[in-house]
GROMACS .gro file of C-alpha atoms in nm:
model
  485
    1MET     CA    1  -2.505   3.785  -3.466
    2SER     CA    2  -2.616   4.127  -3.344
    3PRO     CA    3  -2.590   4.411  -3.596
    4ALA     CA    4  -2.313   4.665  -3.543
    5THR     CA    5  -2.360   5.040  -3.547
    6VAL     CA    6  -2.078   5.193  -3.753
    7ALA     CA    7  -2.058   5.567  -3.818
    8GLY     CA    8  -2.421   5.590  -3.714
    9VAL     CA    9  -2.529   5.322  -3.962
   10GLU     CA   10  -2.665   4.982  -3.860
   11VAL     CA   11  -2.476   4.703  -4.038
   12SER     CA   12  -2.557   4.332  -4.026
   13THR     CA   13  -2.257   4.117  -3.937
   14ASP     CA   14  -2.415   3.793  -4.063
   15HIS     CA   15  -2.375   3.629  -4.402
   16PHE     CA   16  -2.632   3.683  -4.678
   17ILE     CA   17  -2.731   3.350  -4.831
   18GLY     CA   18  -3.040   3.272  -5.037
   19GLY     CA   19  -3.185   3.615  -4.963
   20GLU     CA   20  -3.162   3.573  -4.585
   21ARG     CA   21  -2.918   3.661  -4.308
   22VAL     CA   22  -2.737   3.351  -4.181
   23GLY     CA   23  -2.520   3.337  -3.871
   24SER     CA   24  -2.217   3.125  -3.782
   25ASP     CA   25  -2.097   2.959  -3.465
   26GLY     CA   26  -1.772   3.156  -3.473
   27SER     CA   27  -1.674   3.516  -3.542
   28PHE     CA   28  -1.377   3.738  -3.615
   29THR     CA   29  -1.304   4.092  -3.497
   30ASP     CA   30  -1.308   4.372  -3.752
   31ILE     CA   31  -1.110   4.680  -3.643
   32SER     CA   32  -1.106   5.038  -3.768
   33PRO     CA   33  -0.773   5.159  -3.907
   34ILE     CA   34  -0.854   5.507  -3.777
   35ASP     CA   35  -0.789   5.411  -3.415
   36ALA     CA   36  -0.717   5.035  -3.431
   37LYS     CA   37  -1.022   4.970  -3.213
   38PRO     CA   38  -1.289   4.702  -3.276
   39LEU     CA   39  -1.580   4.795  -3.501
   40ALA     CA   40  -1.772   4.467  -3.504
   41GLU     CA   41  -1.771   4.094  -3.440
   42VAL     CA   42  -1.841   3.942  -3.782
   43ALA     CA   43  -1.976   3.594  -3.862
   44ARG     CA   44  -1.688   3.361  -3.950
   45GLY     CA   45  -1.793   3.120  -4.222
   46GLY     CA   46  -1.648   2.784  -4.315
   47GLU     CA   47  -1.737   2.465  -4.500
   48ARG     CA   48  -2.104   2.478  -4.396
   49GLU     CA   49  -2.161   2.835  -4.513
   50ALA     CA   50  -1.976   2.770  -4.839
   51GLU     CA   51  -2.199   2.473  -4.915
   52LEU     CA   52  -2.513   2.672  -4.833
   53ALA     CA   53  -2.408   2.964  -5.054
   54VAL     CA   54  -2.313   2.747  -5.352
   55ALA     CA   55  -2.642   2.556  -5.317
   56ALA     CA   56  -2.840   2.880  -5.306
   57ALA     CA   57  -2.657   3.017  -5.611
   58THR     CA   58  -2.707   2.689  -5.796
   59ASP     CA   59  -3.081   2.685  -5.726
   60ALA     CA   60  -3.123   3.047  -5.835
   61PHE     CA   61  -2.915   3.018  -6.151
   62PRO     CA   62  -3.173   2.880  -6.401
   63GLY     CA   63  -3.428   3.149  -6.324
   64TRP     CA   64  -3.175   3.433  -6.332
   65ALA     CA   65  -3.024   3.310  -6.659
   66ALA     CA   66  -3.371   3.276  -6.814
   67LEU     CA   67  -3.452   3.643  -6.750
   68GLY     CA   68  -3.228   3.742  -7.038
   69ALA     CA   69  -3.004   4.047  -7.050
   70GLY     CA   70  -3.299   4.288  -7.056
   71GLY     CA   71  -3.471   4.140  -6.751
   72ARG     CA   72  -3.146   4.132  -6.555
   73ALA     CA   73  -3.071   4.490  -6.655
   74GLU     CA   74  -3.392   4.612  -6.493
   75HIS     CA   75  -3.280   4.466  -6.160
   76LEU     CA   76  -2.927   4.604  -6.193
   77HIS     CA   77  -3.047   4.953  -6.280
   78ARG     CA   78  -3.267   4.952  -5.969
   79LEU     CA   79  -2.966   4.841  -5.767
   80ALA     CA   80  -2.753   5.120  -5.916
   81ASP     CA   81  -3.017   5.378  -5.822
   82LEU     CA   82  -3.011   5.252  -5.464
   83VAL     CA   83  -2.632   5.275  -5.449
   84ASP     CA   84  -2.655   5.638  -5.557
   85ALA     CA   85  -2.917   5.704  -5.289
   86PHE     CA   86  -2.700   5.543  -5.020
   87VAL     CA   87  -2.365   5.704  -5.108
   88ASP     CA   88  -2.333   5.893  -4.780
   89ARG     CA   89  -2.406   5.590  -4.561
   90LEU     CA   90  -2.187   5.356  -4.764
   91SER     CA   91  -1.906   5.612  -4.758
   92ALA     CA   92  -1.926   5.661  -4.383
   93VAL     CA   93  -1.912   5.288  -4.315
   94GLU     CA   94  -1.629   5.222  -4.561
   95CYS     CA   95  -1.428   5.513  -4.422
   96ALA     CA   96  -1.456   5.369  -4.071
   97ASP     CA   97  -1.379   5.017  -4.192
   98MET     CA   98  -1.098   5.080  -4.443
   99ALA     CA   99  -0.995   5.444  -4.376
  100MET     CA  100  -1.001   5.567  -4.734
  101LEU     CA  101  -1.050   5.944  -4.741
  102LEU     CA  102  -1.417   6.020  -4.680
  103ARG     CA  103  -1.429   6.299  -4.936
  104SER     CA  104  -1.295   6.061  -5.204
  105LEU     CA  105  -1.549   5.795  -5.116
  106ARG     CA  106  -1.834   6.043  -5.140
  107ALA     CA  107  -1.716   6.217  -5.455
  108ARG     CA  108  -1.600   5.933  -5.681
  109VAL     CA  109  -1.544   5.589  -5.528
  110ILE     CA  110  -1.881   5.465  -5.400
  111ASN     CA  111  -2.081   5.600  -5.694
  112ARG     CA  112  -1.843   5.409  -5.921
  113GLY     CA  113  -2.031   5.105  -5.789
  114ALA     CA  114  -2.352   5.241  -5.938
  115ARG     CA  115  -2.170   5.307  -6.266
  116ASN     CA  116  -2.046   4.948  -6.269
  117PHE     CA  117  -2.395   4.802  -6.239
  118ARG     CA  118  -2.538   5.033  -6.508
  119ALA     CA  119  -2.248   4.993  -6.748
  120TYR     CA  120  -2.243   4.614  -6.746
  121ALA     CA  121  -2.620   4.586  -6.758
  122ASP     CA  122  -2.624   4.805  -7.070
  123LEU     CA  123  -2.328   4.625  -7.230
  124ALA     CA  124  -2.502   4.291  -7.187
  125VAL     CA  125  -2.819   4.424  -7.347
  126ALA     CA  126  -2.623   4.575  -7.637
  127TYR     CA  127  -2.432   4.254  -7.712
  128GLU     CA  128  -2.456   4.153  -8.077
  129GLU     CA  129  -2.408   3.789  -8.161
  130ARG     CA  130  -2.150   3.721  -8.428
  131THR     CA  131  -2.318   3.575  -8.738
  132TRP     CA  132  -2.177   3.451  -9.069
  133GLU     CA  133  -2.231   3.204  -9.348
  134SER     CA  134  -1.986   2.933  -9.451
  135ASN     CA  135  -1.988   2.590  -9.614
  136GLY     CA  136  -2.359   2.606  -9.681
  137THR     CA  137  -2.449   2.687  -9.319
  138ARG     CA  138  -2.568   2.987  -9.120
  139ASN     CA  139  -2.366   3.039  -8.798
  140ARG     CA  140  -2.421   3.227  -8.473
  141VAL     CA  141  -2.207   3.264  -8.160
  142ILE     CA  142  -2.430   3.260  -7.853
  143ARG     CA  143  -2.312   3.384  -7.513
  144MET     CA  144  -2.452   3.154  -7.240
  145PRO     CA  145  -2.432   3.228  -6.865
  146SER     CA  146  -2.174   2.993  -6.714
  147GLY     CA  147  -2.325   2.927  -6.369
  148PRO     CA  148  -2.246   3.013  -6.005
  149ALA     CA  149  -1.941   3.241  -5.976
  150VAL     CA  150  -1.718   3.293  -5.672
  151VAL     CA  151  -1.580   3.645  -5.639
  152ILE     CA  152  -1.305   3.713  -5.383
  153THR     CA  153  -1.221   4.080  -5.332
  154PRO     CA  154  -0.943   4.274  -5.153
  155TRP     CA  155  -0.958   4.504  -4.853
  156ASN     CA  156  -0.877   4.827  -5.041
  157ALA     CA  157  -1.179   5.005  -5.194
  158PRO     CA  158  -1.390   4.698  -5.106
  159PHE     CA  159  -1.729   4.828  -5.219
  160MET     CA  160  -1.615   4.957  -5.557
  161LEU     CA  161  -1.400   4.652  -5.635
  162SER     CA  162  -1.678   4.413  -5.532
  163THR     CA  163  -1.921   4.581  -5.770
  164TRP     CA  164  -1.655   4.590  -6.044
  165LYS     CA  165  -1.643   4.210  -6.032
  166THR     CA  166  -2.000   4.115  -5.946
  167ALA     CA  167  -2.170   4.353  -6.192
  168PRO     CA  168  -2.047   4.173  -6.508
  169ALA     CA  169  -2.115   3.833  -6.352
  170LEU     CA  170  -2.474   3.927  -6.275
  171ALA     CA  171  -2.527   4.102  -6.609
  172ALA     CA  172  -2.397   3.795  -6.794
  173GLY     CA  173  -2.653   3.578  -6.612
  174CYS     CA  174  -2.435   3.415  -6.346
  175THR     CA  175  -2.531   3.394  -5.983
  176VAL     CA  176  -2.269   3.518  -5.736
  177ILE     CA  177  -2.106   3.420  -5.408
  178LEU     CA  178  -1.898   3.716  -5.290
  179LYS     CA  179  -1.630   3.667  -5.026
  180PRO     CA  180  -1.507   4.011  -4.909
  181ALA     CA  181  -1.173   4.058  -4.734
  182GLU     CA  182  -1.186   4.003  -4.359
  183TRP     CA  183  -1.014   4.337  -4.289
  184SER     CA  184  -1.296   4.545  -4.444
  185PRO     CA  185  -1.619   4.347  -4.489
  186LEU     CA  186  -1.884   4.592  -4.376
  187SER     CA  187  -1.971   4.794  -4.688
  188CYS     CA  188  -2.028   4.466  -4.874
  189SER     CA  189  -2.277   4.370  -4.605
  190LEU     CA  190  -2.466   4.693  -4.676
  191LEU     CA  191  -2.466   4.600  -5.045
  192CYS     CA  192  -2.669   4.291  -4.954
  193ASP     CA  193  -2.941   4.512  -4.808
  194LEU     CA  194  -2.955   4.708  -5.134
  195VAL     CA  195  -2.967   4.384  -5.338
  196ALA     CA  196  -3.270   4.273  -5.136
  197GLU     CA  197  -3.439   4.611  -5.175
  198ALA     CA  198  -3.374   4.607  -5.551
  199GLY     CA  199  -3.568   4.280  -5.571
  200LEU     CA  200  -3.300   4.047  -5.701
  201PRO     CA  201  -3.433   3.691  -5.658
  202PRO     CA  202  -3.305   3.504  -5.349
  203GLY     CA  203  -2.979   3.323  -5.414
  204VAL     CA  204  -2.873   3.537  -5.709
  205PHE     CA  205  -2.635   3.739  -5.490
  206ASN     CA  206  -2.480   3.589  -5.177
  207VAL     CA  207  -2.212   3.713  -4.938
  208VAL     CA  208  -2.010   3.491  -4.705
  209GLN     CA  209  -1.761   3.638  -4.461
  210GLY     CA  210  -1.460   3.488  -4.295
  211ILE     CA  211  -1.092   3.401  -4.321
  212GLY     CA  212  -0.952   3.327  -4.665
  213GLU     CA  213  -0.786   3.000  -4.567
  214GLU     CA  214  -1.122   2.876  -4.435
  215ILE     CA  215  -1.426   3.003  -4.625
  216GLY     CA  216  -1.228   3.111  -4.933
  217ALA     CA  217  -1.063   2.772  -4.970
  218ALA     CA  218  -1.397   2.594  -4.924
  219LEU     CA  219  -1.560   2.803  -5.196
  220THR     CA  220  -1.286   2.769  -5.455
  221ARG     CA  221  -1.269   2.390  -5.432
  222ASP     CA  222  -1.648   2.342  -5.454
  223GLN     CA  223  -1.734   2.152  -5.773
  224GLY     CA  224  -2.058   2.347  -5.814
  225VAL     CA  225  -1.868   2.668  -5.886
  226ARG     CA  226  -1.819   2.748  -6.256
  227ARG     CA  227  -1.616   3.071  -6.245
  228ILE     CA  228  -1.368   3.221  -5.996
  229SER     CA  229  -1.250   3.582  -5.993
  230PHE     CA  230  -0.990   3.700  -5.741
  231THR     CA  231  -0.802   4.018  -5.655
  232GLY     CA  232  -0.513   3.987  -5.412
  233SER     CA  233  -0.161   3.854  -5.383
  234PRO     CA  234   0.019   3.627  -5.632
  235GLU     CA  235   0.085   3.381  -5.348
  236THR     CA  236  -0.286   3.338  -5.272
  237ALA     CA  237  -0.364   3.320  -5.643
  238VAL     CA  238  -0.146   3.009  -5.673
  239HIS     CA  239  -0.368   2.826  -5.423
  240ILE     CA  240  -0.691   2.948  -5.585
  241GLY     CA  241  -0.565   2.868  -5.933
  242THR     CA  242  -0.472   2.518  -5.822
  243SER     CA  243  -0.824   2.458  -5.688
  244ALA     CA  244  -0.975   2.599  -6.007
  245ALA     CA  245  -0.756   2.377  -6.224
  246LYS     CA  246  -0.859   2.064  -6.034
  247ASN     CA  247  -1.221   2.134  -6.124
  248VAL     CA  248  -1.142   2.274  -6.472
  249VAL     CA  249  -1.293   2.610  -6.377
  250PRO     CA  250  -1.189   2.931  -6.556
  251PHE     CA  251  -1.008   3.166  -6.319
  252THR     CA  252  -0.910   3.532  -6.346
  253GLY     CA  253  -0.680   3.712  -6.105
  254GLU     CA  254  -0.566   4.070  -6.058
  255LEU     CA  255  -0.257   4.028  -5.844
  256GLY     CA  256  -0.100   4.361  -5.765
  257GLY     CA  257   0.172   4.569  -5.920
  258LYS     CA  258   0.501   4.749  -5.896
  259GLY     CA  259   0.426   5.017  -6.150
  260PRO     CA  260   0.693   5.241  -6.301
  261LEU     CA  261   0.644   5.617  -6.325
  262LEU     CA  262   0.874   5.726  -6.607
  263VAL     CA  263   0.963   6.095  -6.634
  264PHE     CA  264   1.149   6.221  -6.942
  265ALA     CA  265   1.340   6.547  -6.970
  266ASP     CA  266   1.082   6.691  -7.211
  267ALA     CA  267   0.795   6.638  -6.965
  268ASP     CA  268   0.603   6.898  -6.768
  269LEU     CA  269   0.816   6.836  -6.457
  270GLU     CA  270   0.581   7.014  -6.220
  271ALA     CA  271   0.285   6.802  -6.332
  272ALA     CA  272   0.497   6.486  -6.314
  273ALA     CA  273   0.631   6.563  -5.968
  274ARG     CA  274   0.286   6.648  -5.838
  275LYS     CA  275   0.150   6.320  -5.974
  276ALA     CA  276   0.444   6.131  -5.823
  277ALA     CA  277   0.375   6.283  -5.480
  278GLY     CA  278   0.011   6.185  -5.531
  279GLN     CA  279   0.111   5.818  -5.532
  280TYR     CA  280   0.107   5.846  -5.151
  281ASP     CA  281  -0.273   5.890  -5.161
  282ASP     CA  282  -0.466   5.626  -4.964
  283ALA     CA  283  -0.135   5.554  -4.787
  284GLY     CA  284  -0.007   5.394  -5.107
  285GLN     CA  285  -0.258   5.111  -5.078
  286VAL     CA  286  -0.339   5.120  -5.450
  287CYS     CA  287  -0.232   4.835  -5.678
  288LEU     CA  288  -0.209   5.065  -5.981
  289ALA     CA  289   0.022   5.318  -5.814
  290GLY     CA  290   0.346   5.420  -5.982
  291THR     CA  291   0.573   5.321  -5.697
  292ARG     CA  292   0.902   5.317  -5.890
  293LEU     CA  293   0.999   5.671  -5.987
  294LEU     CA  294   1.226   5.649  -6.294
  295VAL     CA  295   1.356   5.991  -6.397
  296GLU     CA  296   1.587   6.093  -6.682
  297GLU     CA  297   1.925   6.194  -6.537
  298ALA     CA  298   1.927   6.541  -6.696
  299VAL     CA  299   1.627   6.655  -6.488
  300ALA     CA  300   1.657   6.428  -6.182
  301GLU     CA  301   1.768   6.702  -5.942
  302GLU     CA  302   1.499   6.947  -6.052
  303PHE     CA  303   1.235   6.675  -6.036
  304LEU     CA  304   1.335   6.575  -5.681
  305GLU     CA  305   1.313   6.934  -5.559
  306LEU     CA  306   0.958   6.960  -5.692
  307PHE     CA  307   0.867   6.613  -5.562
  308HIS     CA  308   0.978   6.696  -5.209
  309ARG     CA  309   0.791   7.026  -5.219
  310PHE     CA  310   0.466   6.856  -5.319
  311THR     CA  311   0.515   6.570  -5.074
  312ASP     CA  312   0.566   6.824  -4.794
  313GLU     CA  313   0.209   6.940  -4.860
  314HIS     CA  314   0.065   6.603  -4.754
  315VAL     CA  315  -0.128   6.593  -4.426
  316LEU     CA  316  -0.146   6.271  -4.226
  317GLY     CA  317  -0.465   6.251  -4.024
  318ASP     CA  318  -0.818   6.130  -3.970
  319PRO     CA  319  -0.963   6.029  -4.309
  320ARG     CA  320  -1.293   6.191  -4.212
  321ASP     CA  321  -1.118   6.532  -4.203
  322ASP     CA  322  -1.118   6.715  -4.537
  323ALA     CA  323  -0.767   6.846  -4.466
  324THR     CA  324  -0.620   6.494  -4.458
  325THR     CA  325  -0.442   6.363  -4.767
  326VAL     CA  326  -0.267   6.052  -4.630
  327SER     CA  327  -0.473   5.802  -4.433
  328PRO     CA  328  -0.362   5.520  -4.200
  329LEU     CA  329  -0.269   5.171  -4.310
  330ILE     CA  330  -0.543   4.909  -4.296
  331HIS     CA  331  -0.425   4.681  -4.013
  332PRO     CA  332  -0.143   4.633  -3.760
  333ASP     CA  333  -0.020   4.329  -3.955
  334HIS     CA  334   0.003   4.533  -4.272
  335LEU     CA  335   0.182   4.818  -4.096
  336ALA     CA  336   0.438   4.567  -3.971
  337ARG     CA  337   0.479   4.434  -4.326
  338VAL     CA  338   0.539   4.780  -4.473
  339GLU     CA  339   0.779   4.870  -4.196
  340GLY     CA  340   0.965   4.543  -4.252
  341PHE     CA  341   1.031   4.631  -4.615
  342VAL     CA  342   1.185   4.967  -4.518
  343GLU     CA  343   1.394   4.821  -4.237
  344ARG     CA  344   1.533   4.553  -4.466
  345ALA     CA  345   1.612   4.823  -4.722
  346ARG     CA  346   1.814   5.008  -4.457
  347GLU     CA  347   2.000   4.691  -4.370
  348ASN     CA  348   2.063   4.629  -4.741
  349GLY     CA  349   2.235   4.964  -4.779
  350ASP     CA  350   1.952   5.140  -4.961
  351GLU     CA  351   1.926   5.512  -4.881
  352ILE     CA  352   1.611   5.636  -4.705
  353VAL     CA  353   1.598   5.994  -4.832
  354ARG     CA  354   1.270   6.086  -4.661
  355GLY     CA  355   1.029   5.927  -4.414
  356GLY     CA  356   1.091   5.572  -4.306
  357ARG     CA  357   0.916   5.563  -3.970
  358ARG     CA  358   0.582   5.521  -3.799
  359ARG     CA  359   0.384   5.829  -3.698
  360GLU     CA  360   0.224   5.720  -3.375
  361ASP     CA  361   0.182   6.089  -3.284
  362VAL     CA  362  -0.091   6.094  -3.551
  363GLY     CA  363  -0.242   5.752  -3.484
  364PRO     CA  364  -0.152   5.388  -3.422
  365LEU     CA  365  -0.145   5.281  -3.790
  366PHE     CA  366   0.021   5.574  -3.967
  367TYR     CA  367   0.346   5.553  -4.164
  368GLU     CA  368   0.528   5.848  -4.315
  369PRO     CA  369   0.548   5.898  -4.691
  370THR     CA  370   0.883   5.737  -4.764
  371LEU     CA  371   1.128   5.760  -5.053
  372VAL     CA  372   1.410   5.510  -5.099
  373VAL     CA  373   1.708   5.529  -5.334
  374PRO     CA  374   1.809   5.165  -5.382
  375GLN     CA  375   2.173   5.066  -5.410
  376SER     CA  376   2.076   4.819  -5.683
  377ASN     CA  377   1.784   4.751  -5.913
  378ASP     CA  378   1.786   4.403  -5.762
  379SER     CA  379   1.700   4.540  -5.416
  380GLU     CA  380   1.391   4.385  -5.260
  381ILE     CA  381   1.233   4.729  -5.220
  382VAL     CA  382   1.242   4.765  -5.601
  383GLN     CA  383   1.140   4.412  -5.694
  384ARG     CA  384   0.852   4.337  -5.455
  385GLU     CA  385   0.518   4.508  -5.396
  386VAL     CA  386   0.514   4.699  -5.065
  387PHE     CA  387   0.155   4.830  -5.089
  388GLY     CA  388   0.217   5.123  -4.860
  389PRO     CA  389   0.342   5.485  -4.873
  390VAL     CA  390   0.685   5.380  -4.997
  391LEU     CA  391   0.832   5.484  -5.334
  392THR     CA  392   1.173   5.422  -5.487
  393PHE     CA  393   1.378   5.666  -5.697
  394GLN     CA  394   1.612   5.571  -5.983
  395THR     CA  395   1.753   5.754  -6.284
  396PHE     CA  396   1.814   5.653  -6.646
  397GLY     CA  397   2.023   5.791  -6.927
  398ASP     CA  398   1.812   5.738  -7.234
  399GLU     CA  399   1.479   5.602  -7.353
  400ASP     CA  400   1.597   5.245  -7.395
  401GLU     CA  401   1.739   5.233  -7.043
  402GLY     CA  402   1.419   5.381  -6.903
  403ILE     CA  403   1.205   5.116  -7.072
  404ALA     CA  404   1.443   4.843  -6.957
  405LEU     CA  405   1.415   4.959  -6.595
  406ALA     CA  406   1.036   4.984  -6.627
  407ASN     CA  407   1.024   4.621  -6.741
  408SER     CA  408   1.276   4.488  -6.490
  409THR     CA  409   1.035   4.339  -6.235
  410ARG     CA  410   0.810   4.033  -6.258
  411TYR     CA  411   0.504   4.259  -6.229
  412GLY     CA  412   0.315   4.423  -6.514
  413LEU     CA  413  -0.014   4.573  -6.399
  414SER     CA  414   0.027   4.939  -6.493
  415GLY     CA  415   0.269   5.213  -6.586
  416ILE     CA  416   0.275   5.593  -6.601
  417VAL     CA  417   0.475   5.796  -6.854
  418TYR     CA  418   0.538   6.171  -6.853
  419THR     CA  419   0.670   6.321  -7.176
  420GLY     CA  420   0.603   6.618  -7.401
  421SER     CA  421   0.658   6.416  -7.716
  422GLU     CA  422   0.369   6.239  -7.884
  423GLU     CA  423   0.613   6.014  -8.070
  424ARG     CA  424   0.789   5.915  -7.747
  425ALA     CA  425   0.453   5.859  -7.578
  426ALA     CA  426   0.366   5.606  -7.848
  427ARG     CA  427   0.707   5.433  -7.839
  428VAL     CA  428   0.736   5.410  -7.462
  429GLY     CA  429   0.367   5.332  -7.418
  430ARG     CA  430   0.415   5.031  -7.643
  431GLY     CA  431   0.749   4.941  -7.488
  432VAL     CA  432   0.636   4.926  -7.125
  433ARG     CA  433   0.500   4.578  -7.052
  434ALA     CA  434   0.185   4.640  -6.851
  435GLY     CA  435  -0.188   4.585  -6.879
  436THR     CA  436  -0.251   4.961  -6.869
  437VAL     CA  437  -0.016   5.252  -6.944
  438TRP     CA  438  -0.118   5.612  -6.879
  439VAL     CA  439   0.061   5.899  -7.050
  440ASN     CA  440   0.058   6.237  -6.871
  441SER     CA  441  -0.236   6.113  -6.658
  442PHE     CA  442  -0.329   5.850  -6.400
  443LEU     CA  443  -0.637   5.649  -6.305
  444VAL     CA  444  -0.845   5.768  -6.598
  445ARG     CA  445  -1.071   5.469  -6.657
  446ASP     CA  446  -1.306   5.361  -6.933
  447LEU     CA  447  -1.525   5.073  -6.816
  448THR     CA  448  -1.528   4.921  -7.165
  449ALA     CA  449  -1.148   4.886  -7.176
  450PRO     CA  450  -0.971   4.562  -7.081
  451PHE     CA  451  -0.807   4.562  -6.739
  452GLY     CA  452  -0.556   4.314  -6.601
  453GLY     CA  453  -0.191   4.235  -6.557
  454ILE     CA  454   0.111   4.081  -6.723
  455GLY     CA  455   0.354   3.847  -6.549
  456ILE     CA  456   0.273   3.788  -6.182
  457SER     CA  457   0.034   4.085  -6.189
  458GLY     CA  458  -0.244   3.860  -6.307
  459ILE     CA  459  -0.420   3.635  -6.550
  460GLY     CA  460  -0.718   3.721  -6.768
  461ARG     CA  461  -0.890   4.054  -6.829
  462GLU     CA  462  -1.180   4.240  -6.672
  463GLY     CA  463  -1.371   4.534  -6.818
  464GLY     CA  464  -1.630   4.566  -7.094
  465ASP     CA  465  -1.711   4.264  -7.310
  466TYR     CA  466  -1.391   4.099  -7.184
  467ALA     CA  467  -1.555   4.053  -6.843
  468LEU     CA  468  -1.890   3.945  -6.987
  469ASP     CA  469  -1.714   3.684  -7.200
  470PHE     CA  470  -1.531   3.550  -6.895
  471TYR     CA  471  -1.861   3.486  -6.716
  472SER     CA  472  -2.008   3.315  -7.023
  473ASP     CA  473  -1.974   2.995  -7.219
  474LEU     CA  474  -1.966   3.060  -7.592
  475LYS     CA  475  -2.166   2.831  -7.820
  476THR     CA  476  -2.150   2.812  -8.198
  477LEU     CA  477  -2.493   2.733  -8.346
  478GLN     CA  478  -2.465   2.606  -8.704
  479ILE     CA  479  -2.778   2.558  -8.920
  480LEU     CA  480  -2.772   2.403  -9.265
  481ASP     CA  481  -2.898   2.634  -9.539
  482GLY     CA  482  -3.246   2.545  -9.647
  483THR     CA  483  -3.351   2.419  -9.302
  484THR     CA  484  -3.718   2.509  -9.250
  485GLY     CA  485  -4.000   2.441  -9.007
   0.00000   0.00000   0.00000
């Protein structure tokens, strides 16, 4: 297919398989959330493209694995340097395609991709095999690359999240087939150009585009695939996990959240309220966001006054404008989904205390920052992930009740706690069931730490050696003492 020009940057709309651009008979339309107008017609892959990509990854695997961690690291460091050099172009394309704030993309999001490649390359090189002696033998645990890996990524922060998953796979010695989300595929296409320029051997890194039910399903059921990593909804994860199980393929999934933001009476209320209002950033399209505001009764009124004041400072607008703080939603279908949650909350008797409507005066896909006081903790708006600029507000009487409310959904990806007490921070931090809990902070990340969810928020862990182990098969080599020659 013909390349598209997006934000002044030429972007291929074809797949990237075996080091070459490959077209498809069909296509799908990619729109910009900024104005809901078409950006590009993108190649729509299916069974044929899945087979080609898995074959290319399979052929390239022995050579890539044989390079060893040091040889692979040289390639990944070159790739990281190219990402840094292309930050402005990648940011411009991703802003047009996904509508994340351009200043955020330039300052911290896109260059996180470069950090991912460097960090995992260095971790793989630094890996120390476990060794010990027992029963008259010398033993070693060897980490072996597992084979071709399918990586399926979401539409929010697509470039960063794609590198977060593919970097450990490549560093561990796997070859990769990346399937980006159909609502924001273009920055991943640019990544292919950088992969080629960095000199990664053909077939080591492949990208196939298309609809999840078509190309995604074909990839996950292919018997040549040896690892599957997915970020998306729990409902889709059930289908992927079923395919993985049929082929006995390890599968990891990060499946969204419904994070609590607990505020205790001894907290810095201004800092807590400002952070709570900040959960509307990126139009609430952040899986780690603290979307359930849980505030101790004694300070609830004061907290709400501060929260409304900080929320009033938000500016809905073009994400390319530095004054904008709340961007549009990704797609008309997603806007309808978010709106549906709020309308059902109204019908359920939940109180909409601010927002609760589209802002078509700003643009076709904007929704106001919304706060809902549910009539029950069982309300749908409390129990299900909305993934938009919609927060709920509830109060609690004491620490035990606060922890109970925090743990009252089926999700468990993340939590946020605000308190002035170090002892309470430790107690509540341990008590909240989530893969990550931040105290008096949010989104502070260490790439060596494990990341993942509890309950329907996911299975498995990413980050550091946890990710490298996932993309490896572990072998115990046992040698009898006295063996020579």
